[in-house]
Amino acid sequence: MGASDGTPVAAGRGKRMPRAVREQQMMDAAVQTFARLGYRAASMDQIAELAGVSKPLVYLYLNSKDELFTACIRREASALVAAVQAGIEPGLPADRQLWDGLTAFFRHTAENPDGWSVLHSQARTHGEPFAAEVAAMRAEITAFVNHLIGDAAREARCDPHLADREVAGLAQALVGAAESLAAWANDTPGVSAKEAAATLMNFAWAGLENLMKGDRWSPSAAATSSAGKSR
Amino acid sequence: MGASDGTPVAAGRGKRMPRAVREQQMMDAAVQTFARLGYRAASMDQIAELAGVSKPLVYLYLNSKDELFTACIRREASALVAAVQAGIEPGLPADRQLWDGLTAFFRHTAENPDGWSVLHSQARTHGEPFAAEVAAMRAEITAFVNHLIGDAAREARCDPHLADREVAGLAQALVGAAESLAAWANDTPGVSAKEAAATLMNFAWAGLENLMKGDRWSPSAAATSSAGKSR
Amino acid sequence: MGASDGTPVAAGRGKRMPRAVREQQMMDAAVQTFARLGYRAASMDQIAELAGVSKPLVYLYLNSKDELFTACIRREASALVAAVQAGIEPGLPADRQLWDGLTAFFRHTAENPDGWSVLHSQARTHGEPFAAEVAAMRAEITAFVNHLIGDAAREARCDPHLADREVAGLAQALVGAAESLAAWANDTPGVSAKEAAATLMNFAWAGLENLMKGDRWSPSAAATSSAGKSR
Amino acid sequence: MGASDGTPVAAGRGKRMPRAVREQQMMDAAVQTFARLGYRAASMDQIAELAGVSKPLVYLYLNSKDELFTACIRREASALVAAVQAGIEPGLPADRQLWDGLTAFFRHTAENPDGWSVLHSQARTHGEPFAAEVAAMRAEITAFVNHLIGDAAREARCDPHLADREVAGLAQALVGAAESLAAWANDTPGVSAKEAAATLMNFAWAGLENLMKGDRWSPSAAATSSAGKSR
DNA sequence: GATGAATGAGAATTCATTCAT
DNA sequence: GATGAATGAATTCTCATTCAT
């Protein structure tokens, strides 16, 4: 995804290069700039300079700032989804798949902080057209998690216990927790992707198992249950 | 926080009003505009118009776009923290406090979607000065959740089982999940604050209880555990 | 003419005062502000604050920024002319009158640097209406110097030697030299009004005396005269 | 320096031109506008229009109003110093050099009234950064005059008679007189650069010669000397 | 007499975007 | 294929000026 520091993204600047390569350089520069400054604050001038090309060339290849941003979002979203899918072996049990997927997710976001920032922070704060792009990717991931939970539930023969909407909420919570942990892992020195994934599995899997068994936490029982514990 | 639709925020427009009132109207308009367009895309013109005043008055009272944004963040952060605190009774057991806090949190964010958006989406994507403002609030909440988990762990006499960093990670995950669920609840019609809170408690509390008992999920055990279940 | 430092100009602030007094306070503040920031950069807000009154009051008394500036110019010009005239005794010989006038001039400008700055630097750089105001005063002074030179010439019976325009030019040069020296004296620590006046008299009077005797410097004679000197 | 009237400064408007040419056109327009309206009152819009280009182009080439003003000051200062230096032949006697320099000075200021106004009136009234720019040029000229006076004094073997500060004051007065005469010559129809120079030489040189001989005017002697003359 | 509240008009500056070469 | 030259349209911010009380 290009250098993560401030140096020019293009390898050989000023050279003639095939269009596809130039385009990638521009998008590398764009992702970096968007991630650090935000969509509005990033200027086409900066992006072109960082990419080592002239501004008109950026327009020639990518048409407009909007399209450039969209292209960045799509590229980064695809890369993320691909990385997660590559980490999973479909035949394995659900919890193992979840673990593998989370590990891949944390690894990828750690290695591509700018790309992740574009997806997580920037795309969602700049109006529908962009947010929709990310929502699509998120839906894909959420659907996969849905599946996983559903499979596990079926394995455990507890279909009736989980309504569709409940599953959707859980997936949402899981993804949110993962996103939050990704940021935390990136900001806290010494936290590895594996550790983040383990934390999340510990946090989530037992809850999911309980739910599948039909055990639910309920406010009315809180006093009792807690009292029981502290007894 | 003012009307959530596009109509002017001020009650009596064009009228002379005491400064304090006007200031609130301006901040209402600003929160709404920032939430929907983002910091950079929101123009002072739009904000002033929505507030029903002229631009110079906004500057007279709030000095600059930066300060206006900061003022909004502070106001919304205070309001959110206050709402959560108001929902909690300190003497109750930890899970009950968590439930109450989450319910209050989801209720407040549902009632103030724009304020929540400013805190969650906008403030964090527009540079350190603003992000720091929110980080402070988040730290406050995370610390509280930390406390709760720690208390519960102590009640359950499982001190050795949970390292400090593990607790911090869990709190982080919980808060992230809550934030994500808040957005989901806001966007999904018919999801109440209670339902969101219940989903999260179901998801989280069982996991936390297990952890406190020392049960951990581990990748090496995944195949077995899953196999056992499907047996 | 008001404090020369940055402290409020008005003695008793917030008090009820007769209109004439308030007006002077405002003009003191205005002169100070105009002198230091220039006409355009000085804002009515600053002036009002420095004067210790509210802005509308400034408008009530002095109508507009233009009129305020004009009033300042007039007041300072009158004060300067009055000071110079007060320093002169009409019966005395021309050189003595010139000396006395210059001394008074340098003393007044040293004591009223802001007033002098308004006249010398500001009024002349902000378009005709204001420049004309100062030009009138300058003409008055120049005319007086004209007179003095004329008188001296007549005393020395050298009427034929000095054309009217030549006298005008000399007066102009003298006044210009005086203005320049005033600025220099204000900026150079330790230069007194007397010293400035002496420098100028030394510089100017001998030349004037020579001229009145009919001695003129001419380019054609330059080589010779200089050669003669160094012989 | 471009047309001195109100018509556009650029020769070929709207055309594509090399950057260097456009820059000069912009600076021509800027000098004219600054001279007539003052720094603050001159708007970038006006300058751009007069230059026959769009405002963004002015910013692209000259960065800001401040830098544009500074660039104008530097250009005009250099041009003035160059013109004076070009008028002087170093080997000639001091009074001849002074005469030549003054003539060149008056000629240049007469031909570039706007440039002169920027240096003399505008730059000095708009804060340190700009005033310093002109002060540097003025120091250069003053140093040269200092030199001349010093040389003449040495030729006449009268070193002890003139203290450093006295020389500085004299140079100041001379330059002030010249500046004043330049304005007078510009405003009075039919006054040539030569006439202005002659007036100033007549005014100044005799005084300087006297001073070098040690003759000084003194107030105490005024009555007598004048009385003697009028006898 | 005196002021807090309010604004229309304009200023500097930036940016996405397009030609002509 | 690639770029120097150029701009229309905003955007943030300031200021002189006026009411209503």
XYZ file of N, CA and C in Angstrom, chain C:
693
model
N -1.438 64.802 25.091
C -2.259 64.239 24.013
C -2.531 62.768 24.203
N -2.647 62.353 25.446
C -2.927 60.953 25.740
C -1.663 60.217 26.093
N -1.830 59.155 26.833
C -0.672 58.371 27.223
C -0.017 57.792 25.981
N 1.277 57.726 26.013
C 1.996 57.183 24.867
C 2.200 55.674 24.995
N 1.819 55.121 26.106
C 1.962 53.676 26.257
C 0.659 52.983 25.921
N 0.533 51.752 26.325
C -0.628 50.984 25.905
C -1.809 51.022 26.867
N -1.681 51.734 27.956
C -2.766 51.724 28.952
C -3.924 52.601 28.524
N -5.092 52.283 29.051
C -6.277 53.049 28.674
C -6.036 54.541 28.784
N -6.606 55.244 27.869
C -6.366 56.668 27.786
C -7.218 57.448 28.770
N -8.390 56.943 29.031
C -9.323 57.690 29.876
C -8.925 57.604 31.346
N -9.074 58.690 32.027
C -8.748 58.704 33.459
C -9.786 57.896 34.221
N -10.981 58.409 34.314
C -12.039 57.700 35.020
C -12.921 56.977 34.020
N -12.801 55.661 33.995
C -13.575 54.921 33.004
C -14.951 54.606 33.531
N -15.890 54.511 32.603
C -17.236 54.144 32.986
C -18.015 55.270 33.650
N -17.285 56.308 34.008
C -17.957 57.447 34.661
C -18.749 58.251 33.631
N -19.668 58.962 34.122
C -20.308 59.995 33.312
C -19.380 61.184 33.186
N -19.182 61.617 31.992
C -18.291 62.756 31.812
C -18.909 63.695 30.796
N -18.552 64.958 30.869
C -19.053 65.887 29.851
C -18.580 65.452 28.462
N -19.405 65.783 27.503
C -19.142 65.320 26.143
C -17.743 65.706 25.652
N -17.342 66.944 25.915
C -16.060 67.419 25.403
C -14.918 66.539 25.899
N -15.000 66.163 27.176
C -13.934 65.339 27.742
C -13.902 63.965 27.076
N -15.086 63.348 27.006
C -15.177 62.039 26.362
C -14.604 62.100 24.943
N -14.939 63.133 24.233
C -14.452 63.258 22.871
C -12.942 63.274 22.820
N -12.343 64.031 23.748
C -10.883 64.074 23.754
C -10.300 62.698 24.058
N -10.908 62.001 24.989
C -10.412 60.656 25.298
C -10.468 59.748 24.069
N -11.572 59.858 23.365
C -11.692 59.034 22.162
C -10.616 59.397 21.149
N -10.404 60.679 20.990
C -9.412 61.080 20.005
C -8.006 60.694 20.456
N -7.757 60.781 21.740
C -6.466 60.300 22.232
C -6.266 58.831 21.838
N -7.290 58.058 22.130
C -7.184 56.635 21.801
C -7.026 56.438 20.299
N -7.763 57.222 19.544
C -7.711 57.069 18.083
C -6.327 57.414 17.555
N -5.778 58.529 18.032
C -4.452 58.936 17.566
C -3.439 57.836 17.857
N -3.486 57.337 19.057
C -2.547 56.295 19.431
C -2.698 55.063 18.525
N -3.939 54.695 18.311
C -4.175 53.480 17.527
C -3.817 53.687 16.062
N -4.257 54.809 15.506
C -3.916 55.092 14.107
C -2.400 55.140 13.916
N -1.728 55.772 14.870
C -0.279 55.926 14.734
C 0.406 54.574 14.688
N -0.067 53.667 15.505
C 0.659 52.412 15.627
C 0.262 51.354 14.618
N -0.968 51.437 14.159
C -1.414 50.375 13.246
C -1.705 50.871 11.844
N -1.809 52.162 11.682
C -2.242 52.670 10.388
C -3.755 52.807 10.348
N -4.218 53.611 9.416
C -5.635 53.920 9.370
C -6.487 52.679 9.163
N -6.123 51.896 8.170
C -6.955 50.751 7.838
C -6.879 49.641 8.883
N -5.703 49.421 9.382
C -5.536 48.312 10.323
C -6.116 48.638 11.696
N -6.259 49.891 11.994
C -6.856 50.256 13.281
C -8.360 50.019 13.215
N -8.882 49.303 14.168
C -10.316 49.039 14.134
C -11.039 49.897 15.166
N -12.261 50.201 14.850
C -13.069 50.992 15.762
C -13.230 50.285 17.109
N -13.241 48.977 17.061
C -13.320 48.215 18.304
C -12.135 48.545 19.208
N -10.964 48.472 18.629
C -9.772 48.743 19.429
C -9.807 50.151 20.001
N -10.163 51.076 19.149
C -10.186 52.468 19.596
C -11.177 52.646 20.744
N -12.363 52.090 20.560
C -13.376 52.230 21.602
C -12.896 51.607 22.903
N -12.287 50.425 22.780
C -11.833 49.767 23.993
C -10.746 50.585 24.685
N -9.799 51.059 23.886
C -8.717 51.857 24.459
C -9.259 53.139 25.106
N -10.316 53.674 24.510
C -10.898 54.901 25.060
C -11.765 54.596 26.284
N -12.061 53.334 26.490
C -12.878 52.972 27.632
C -14.356 53.284 27.464
N -14.788 53.303 26.216
C -16.219 53.525 25.967
C -16.724 52.463 25.009
N -18.022 52.446 24.814
C -18.580 51.487 23.871
C -18.547 52.073 22.463
N -18.530 51.169 21.509
C -18.405 51.608 20.136
C -19.512 52.567 19.703
N -20.749 52.257 19.988
C -21.802 53.182 19.539
C -21.569 54.610 20.010
N -20.948 54.752 21.169
C -20.694 56.105 21.658
C -19.690 56.827 20.764
N -18.718 56.104 20.322
C -17.758 56.700 19.393
C -18.500 57.199 18.162
N -19.403 56.396 17.668
C -20.148 56.807 16.481
C -21.058 57.985 16.783
N -21.630 57.945 17.960
C -22.519 59.040 18.321
C -21.774 60.372 18.307
N -20.572 60.347 18.816
C -19.816 61.599 18.926
C -19.062 61.948 17.649
N -18.548 60.952 16.989
C -17.647 61.268 15.878
C -18.078 60.711 14.528
N -19.256 60.146 14.499
C -19.941 59.833 13.238
C -19.389 58.687 12.399
N -18.122 58.692 12.107
C -17.602 57.615 11.267
C -16.095 57.546 11.434
N -15.533 56.457 10.923
C -14.093 56.301 11.038
C -13.383 57.423 10.280
N -13.888 57.735 9.114
C -13.312 58.823 8.325
C -13.295 60.124 9.101
N -14.441 60.457 9.636
C -14.517 61.729 10.357
C -13.638 61.712 11.597
N -13.589 60.577 12.231
C -12.722 60.467 13.404
C -11.276 60.712 13.021
N -10.873 60.093 11.939
C -9.491 60.263 11.479
C -9.237 61.730 11.117
N -10.159 62.306 10.389
C -10.009 63.710 10.022
C -9.911 64.583 11.265
N -10.763 64.303 12.215
C -10.730 65.090 13.455
C -9.365 64.958 14.132
N -8.831 63.751 14.122
C -7.507 63.546 14.722
C -6.460 64.372 13.984
N -6.487 64.279 12.683
C -5.500 65.014 11.895
C -5.594 66.512 12.215
N -6.825 67.008 12.217
C -7.001 68.444 12.481
C -6.479 68.801 13.863
N -6.843 68.020 14.837
C -6.406 68.347 16.183
C -4.892 68.337 16.286
N -4.277 67.290 15.737
C -2.830 67.195 15.847
C -2.138 68.293 15.041
N -2.688 68.599 13.881
C -2.085 69.652 13.067
C -2.156 70.992 13.797
N -3.315 71.280 14.346
C -3.466 72.543 15.084
C -2.494 72.597 16.245
N -2.403 71.503 16.950
C -1.521 71.479 18.117
C -0.073 71.731 17.695
N 0.319 71.124 16.586
C 1.690 71.286 16.128
C 1.961 72.731 15.705
N 1.062 73.255 14.893
C 1.245 74.649 14.451
C 1.275 75.580 15.662
N 0.364 75.335 16.587
C 0.318 76.190 17.775
C 1.625 76.114 18.549
N 2.149 74.912 18.667
C 3.393 74.744 19.421
C 4.528 75.507 18.757
N 4.601 75.389 17.439
C 5.679 76.089 16.732
C 5.501 77.602 16.888
N 4.288 78.066 16.685
C 4.056 79.509 16.787
C 4.359 80.026 18.183
N 4.017 79.202 19.177
C 4.274 79.626 20.548
C 5.768 79.757 20.821
N 6.560 79.037 20.027
C 8.008 79.080 20.267
C 8.702 80.270 19.630
N 7.966 81.009 18.831
C 8.575 82.083 18.038
C 8.200 83.455 18.560
N 9.184 84.347 18.538
C 8.877 85.739 18.849
C 9.015 86.541 17.558
N 7.940 87.074 17.072
C 7.924 87.673 15.730
C 8.984 88.743 15.508
N 9.341 89.503 16.537
C 10.265 90.605 16.298
C 11.706 90.201 16.030
N 12.064 89.000 16.417
C 13.480 88.602 16.356
C 13.973 88.399 14.924
N 15.267 88.376 14.760
C 15.841 88.154 13.430
C 15.438 86.795 12.868
N 15.519 86.686 11.565
C 15.024 85.496 10.865
C 15.691 84.222 11.357
N 16.997 84.217 11.478
C 17.645 82.962 11.854
C 17.256 82.548 13.264
N 17.086 83.536 14.112
C 16.665 83.233 15.462
C 15.249 82.651 15.458
N 14.402 83.236 14.654
C 13.038 82.715 14.552
C 13.051 81.285 14.011
N 13.881 81.065 13.025
C 13.960 79.725 12.458
C 14.431 78.731 13.521
N 15.465 79.115 14.197
C 15.991 78.276 15.278
C 14.925 77.982 16.324
N 14.252 79.005 16.749
C 13.220 78.816 17.768
C 12.094 77.917 17.248
N 11.709 78.171 16.019
C 10.638 77.374 15.432
C 11.041 75.907 15.329
N 12.251 75.666 14.846
C 12.712 74.284 14.712
C 12.783 73.595 16.069
N 13.311 74.327 17.046
C 13.401 73.748 18.385
C 12.012 73.371 18.894
N 11.090 74.285 18.717
C 9.724 73.984 19.157
C 9.157 72.799 18.390
N 9.410 72.771 17.111
C 8.923 71.665 16.279
C 9.477 70.328 16.760
N 10.781 70.275 16.931
C 11.376 69.015 17.358
C 10.899 68.629 18.761
N 10.720 69.629 19.607
C 10.253 69.309 20.942
C 8.834 68.733 20.896
N 8.006 69.385 20.138
C 6.614 68.915 20.085
C 6.509 67.513 19.486
N 7.219 67.289 18.406
C 7.124 65.957 17.791
C 7.719 64.883 18.708
N 8.735 65.276 19.464
C 9.311 64.297 20.393
C 8.327 63.969 21.505
N 7.580 64.978 21.909
C 6.622 64.753 22.991
C 5.333 64.094 22.506
N 5.066 64.184 21.241
C 3.835 63.609 20.687
C 4.130 62.711 19.497
N 4.869 61.676 19.755
C 5.253 60.851 18.602
C 4.054 60.285 17.856
N 3.016 59.916 18.584
C 1.850 59.351 17.906
C 1.161 60.401 17.047
N 0.999 61.566 17.600
C 0.390 62.637 16.826
C 1.210 62.935 15.580
N 2.508 62.986 15.754
C 3.368 63.273 14.604
C 3.282 62.148 13.565
N 3.211 60.931 14.056
C 3.106 59.806 13.132
C 1.811 59.887 12.332
N 0.743 60.260 13.000
C -0.524 60.391 12.285
C -0.390 61.420 11.177
N 0.233 62.545 11.492
C 0.363 63.595 10.484
C 1.349 63.210 9.384
N 2.498 62.738 9.807
C 3.583 62.557 8.869
C 3.432 61.262 8.070
N 3.108 60.196 8.761
C 3.104 58.896 8.079
C 1.722 58.458 7.635
N 0.765 58.582 8.516
C -0.526 57.978 8.206
C -1.390 58.832 7.284
N -1.550 60.080 7.643
C -2.500 60.899 6.895
C -2.117 60.964 5.418
N -0.818 60.944 5.162
C -0.398 61.131 3.778
C -0.474 59.868 2.947
N -0.726 58.755 3.571
C -0.736 57.512 2.802
C -2.122 56.933 2.648
N -3.130 57.714 2.898
C -4.461 57.119 2.810
C -5.430 57.958 2.007
N -4.946 58.424 0.878
C -5.852 59.060 -0.068
C -6.049 60.543 0.163
N -6.520 61.163 -0.884
C -6.653 62.613 -0.938
C -7.319 63.258 0.287
N -8.501 62.849 0.639
C -9.193 63.625 1.679
C -8.302 63.899 2.881
N -7.531 62.883 3.282
C -6.708 63.047 4.473
C -5.414 63.791 4.156
N -4.812 63.408 3.040
C -3.563 64.063 2.660
C -3.781 65.572 2.539
N -4.916 65.968 2.013
C -5.199 67.392 1.830
C -5.189 68.112 3.170
N -5.744 67.453 4.155
C -5.785 68.013 5.507
C -4.364 68.383 5.967
N -3.444 67.449 5.775
C -2.068 67.688 6.205
C -1.378 68.681 5.290
N -1.674 68.570 4.015
C -1.039 69.479 3.064
C -1.313 70.919 3.471
N -2.526 71.162 3.948
C -2.885 72.513 4.362
C -1.965 72.989 5.487
N -1.793 72.113 6.459
C -0.904 72.489 7.561
C 0.526 72.696 7.073
N 0.969 71.790 6.247
C 2.324 71.887 5.733
C 2.491 73.202 4.958
N 1.474 73.521 4.202
C 1.544 74.771 3.432
C 1.699 75.949 4.381
N 0.981 75.893 5.475
C 1.051 76.981 6.453
C 2.486 77.129 6.965
N 3.057 76.002 7.325
C 4.423 76.055 7.846
C 5.419 76.462 6.770
N 5.226 75.853 5.599
C 6.133 76.194 4.508
C 6.054 77.687 4.178
N 4.844 78.202 4.204
C 4.673 79.632 3.917
C 5.423 80.458 4.950
N 5.339 80.051 6.159
C 6.048 80.788 7.216
C 7.562 80.748 6.984
N 8.052 79.559 6.628
C 9.486 79.457 6.340
C 9.845 80.304 5.124
N 8.985 80.224 4.126
C 9.132 81.091 2.957
C 9.366 82.534 3.370
N 8.464 82.997 4.189
C 8.518 84.352 4.726
C 9.863 84.637 5.356
N 10.244 83.722 6.209
C 11.490 83.897 6.947
C 12.665 84.052 5.984
N 12.726 83.157 5.029
C 13.816 83.236 4.060
C 13.728 84.533 3.289
N 12.491 84.864 2.882
C 12.302 86.125 2.158
C 12.765 87.311 2.987
N 12.353 87.333 4.237
C 12.752 88.434 5.118
C 14.266 88.526 5.210
N 14.856 87.376 5.451
C 16.309 87.373 5.589
C 16.954 87.883 4.317
N 16.420 87.428 3.187
C 16.979 87.882 1.918
C 16.846 89.394 1.787
N 15.702 89.890 2.185
C 15.493 91.333 2.075
C 16.453 92.073 3.015
N 16.539 91.548 4.205
C 17.498 92.151 5.154
C 18.887 92.216 4.525
N 19.235 91.121 3.837
C 20.568 91.079 3.244
C 20.610 91.763 1.879
N 19.530 92.398 1.515
C 19.459 93.098 0.226
C 19.913 92.250 -0.954
N 19.308 91.141 -1.084
C 19.737 90.288 -2.190
C 18.537 89.852 -3.006
N 17.505 90.696 -3.004
C 16.265 90.371 -3.702
C 16.515 89.738 -5.072
N 17.318 90.298 -5.855
C 17.417 89.757 -7.208
C 17.906 88.300 -7.247
N 18.594 87.938 -6.191
C 19.251 86.633 -6.270
C 18.327 85.429 -6.076
N 17.189 85.637 -5.483
C 16.345 84.488 -5.175
C 14.960 84.577 -5.809
N 14.719 83.743 -6.756
C 13.392 83.714 -7.383
C 12.391 83.089 -6.421
N 11.124 83.430 -6.631
C 10.068 82.883 -5.761
C 10.105 81.364 -5.712
N 10.223 80.775 -6.865
C 10.186 79.329 -6.880
C 11.400 78.750 -6.173
N 12.499 79.435 -6.295
C 13.683 78.943 -5.605
C 13.436 78.952 -4.093
N 12.859 80.039 -3.629
C 12.553 80.122 -2.200
C 11.609 78.990 -1.786
N 10.607 78.778 -2.616
C 9.651 77.701 -2.308
C 10.371 76.362 -2.216
N 11.243 76.133 -3.138
C 11.999 74.881 -3.120
C 12.840 74.765 -1.861
N 13.483 75.848 -1.496
C 14.306 75.816 -0.294
C 13.459 75.532 0.943
N 12.334 76.207 1.020
C 11.442 75.980 2.164
C 11.024 74.520 2.212
N 10.686 74.018 1.053
C 10.293 72.611 0.957
C 11.408 71.696 1.475
N 12.611 71.975 1.023
C 13.748 71.168 1.434
C 13.956 71.271 2.940
N 13.838 72.476 3.441
C 14.044 72.684 4.868
C 13.010 71.912 5.683
N 11.765 72.038 5.267
C 10.714 71.333 6.000
C 10.914 69.823 5.895
N 11.256 69.358 4.701
C 11.502 67.933 4.530
C 12.640 67.469 5.413
N 13.701 68.245 5.448
C 14.835 67.877 6.290
C 14.401 67.826 7.755
N 13.601 68.791 8.135
C 13.136 68.835 9.523
C 12.288 67.605 9.833
N 11.390 67.251 8.929
C 10.538 66.090 9.157
C 11.372 64.829 9.282
N 12.324 64.712 8.392
C 13.168 63.525 8.424
C 13.964 63.467 9.727
N 14.489 64.604 10.128
C 15.252 64.650 11.371
C 14.372 64.354 12.582
N 13.129 64.780 12.502
C 12.226 64.510 13.626
C 12.074 63.010 13.818
N 11.873 62.302 12.707
C 11.757 60.847 12.790
C 13.053 60.245 13.321
N 14.165 60.756 12.800
C 15.466 60.235 13.220
C 15.686 60.482 14.717
N 15.351 61.684 15.137
C 15.540 62.029 16.546
C 14.653 61.165 17.442
N 13.441 60.877 16.976
C 12.557 60.033 17.780
C 13.085 58.607 17.889
N 13.715 58.151 16.825
C 14.159 56.766 16.816
C 15.552 56.577 17.385
N 16.344 57.655 17.451
C 17.701 57.529 17.954
C 17.740 57.966 19.414
N 18.035 57.035 20.293
C 17.995 57.393 21.716
C 19.032 58.468 22.023
N 18.641 59.418 22.830
C 19.593 60.416 23.295
C 19.748 61.631 22.412
N 18.967 61.712 21.357
C 19.050 62.923 20.538
C 17.981 63.903 21.010
N 18.399 65.044 21.450
C 17.448 66.022 21.983
C 16.912 66.908 20.866
N 15.829 67.581 21.179
C 15.270 68.536 20.234
C 16.317 69.588 19.878
N 17.023 70.042 20.858
C 18.043 71.075 20.609
C 19.100 70.572 19.637
N 19.546 69.336 19.859
C 20.582 68.813 18.983
C 20.082 68.695 17.552
N 18.857 68.221 17.406
C 18.290 68.112 16.067
C 18.207 69.493 15.427
N 17.745 70.441 16.196
C 17.626 71.797 15.654
C 18.996 72.341 15.263
N 19.982 72.103 16.110
C 21.320 72.609 15.807
C 21.858 71.984 14.531
N 21.683 70.672 14.431
C 22.148 69.997 13.224
C 21.539 70.637 11.983
N 20.251 70.877 12.066
C 19.591 71.414 10.890
C 20.026 72.854 10.608
N 20.175 73.629 11.662
C 20.609 75.025 11.444
C 22.007 75.053 10.833
N 22.871 74.235 11.365
C 24.224 74.183 10.812
C 24.190 73.832 9.342
N 23.375 72.873 9.073
C 23.274 72.359 7.720
C 22.675 73.413 6.798
N 21.638 74.066 7.284
C 20.831 74.876 6.380
C 21.242 76.344 6.317
N 21.578 76.878 7.455
C 21.690 78.340 7.465
C 22.859 78.863 6.638
N 23.964 78.154 6.732
C 25.103 78.586 5.942
C 24.745 78.588 4.469
N 24.078 77.517 4.057
C 23.677 77.460 2.662
C 22.760 78.601 2.304
N 21.852 78.898 3.155
C 20.928 79.991 2.865
C 21.674 81.312 2.793
N 22.583 81.503 3.724
C 23.340 82.760 3.700
C 24.117 82.897 2.401
N 24.766 81.841 2.008
C 25.502 81.875 0.757
C 24.602 82.240 -0.403
N 23.457 81.576 -0.443
C 22.528 81.822 -1.531
C 22.127 83.279 -1.568
N 21.880 83.800 -0.371
C 21.440 85.191 -0.312
C 22.537 86.124 -0.792
N 23.753 85.683 -0.622
C 24.854 86.492 -1.146
C 25.040 86.258 -2.643
N 24.338 85.331 -3.194
C 24.462 85.087 -4.623
C 25.428 83.963 -4.955
N 26.022 83.374 -3.945
C 26.908 82.244 -4.226
C 26.074 81.009 -4.527
N 26.323 80.451 -5.621
C 25.588 79.232 -5.960
C 26.567 78.130 -6.292
N 26.100 76.947 -5.974
C 26.887 75.803 -6.404
C 26.455 75.482 -7.821
N 27.398 75.170 -8.704
C 26.977 74.787 -10.051
C 27.793 73.595 -10.515
N 27.161 72.722 -11.238
C 27.848 71.492 -11.649
C 29.124 71.786 -12.431
N 29.077 72.780 -13.293
C 30.242 73.042 -14.129
C 31.451 73.420 -13.274
N 31.182 74.053 -12.165
C 32.283 74.492 -11.324
C 32.770 73.396 -10.361
N 32.058 72.305 -10.325
C 32.316 71.307 -9.289
C 33.760 70.816 -9.299
N 34.205 70.401 -10.479
C 35.559 69.864 -10.550
C 36.549 70.881 -10.000
N 36.477 72.103 -10.504
C 37.372 73.175 -10.074
C 37.294 73.420 -8.574
N 36.064 73.676 -8.133
C 35.907 74.056 -6.718
C 36.475 72.976 -5.826
N 36.172 71.755 -6.185
C 36.661 70.673 -5.353
C 38.176 70.579 -5.442
N 38.691 70.708 -6.666
C 40.140 70.675 -6.850
C 40.798 71.775 -6.023
N 40.182 72.947 -6.117
C 40.713 74.086 -5.358
C 40.804 73.769 -3.874
N 39.730 73.096 -3.415
C 39.699 72.801 -1.991
C 40.836 71.848 -1.599
N 41.024 70.861 -2.410
C 41.997 69.844 -2.016
C 43.429 70.300 -2.313
N 43.560 71.428 -2.982
C 44.901 71.902 -3.281
C 45.641 72.299 -2.021
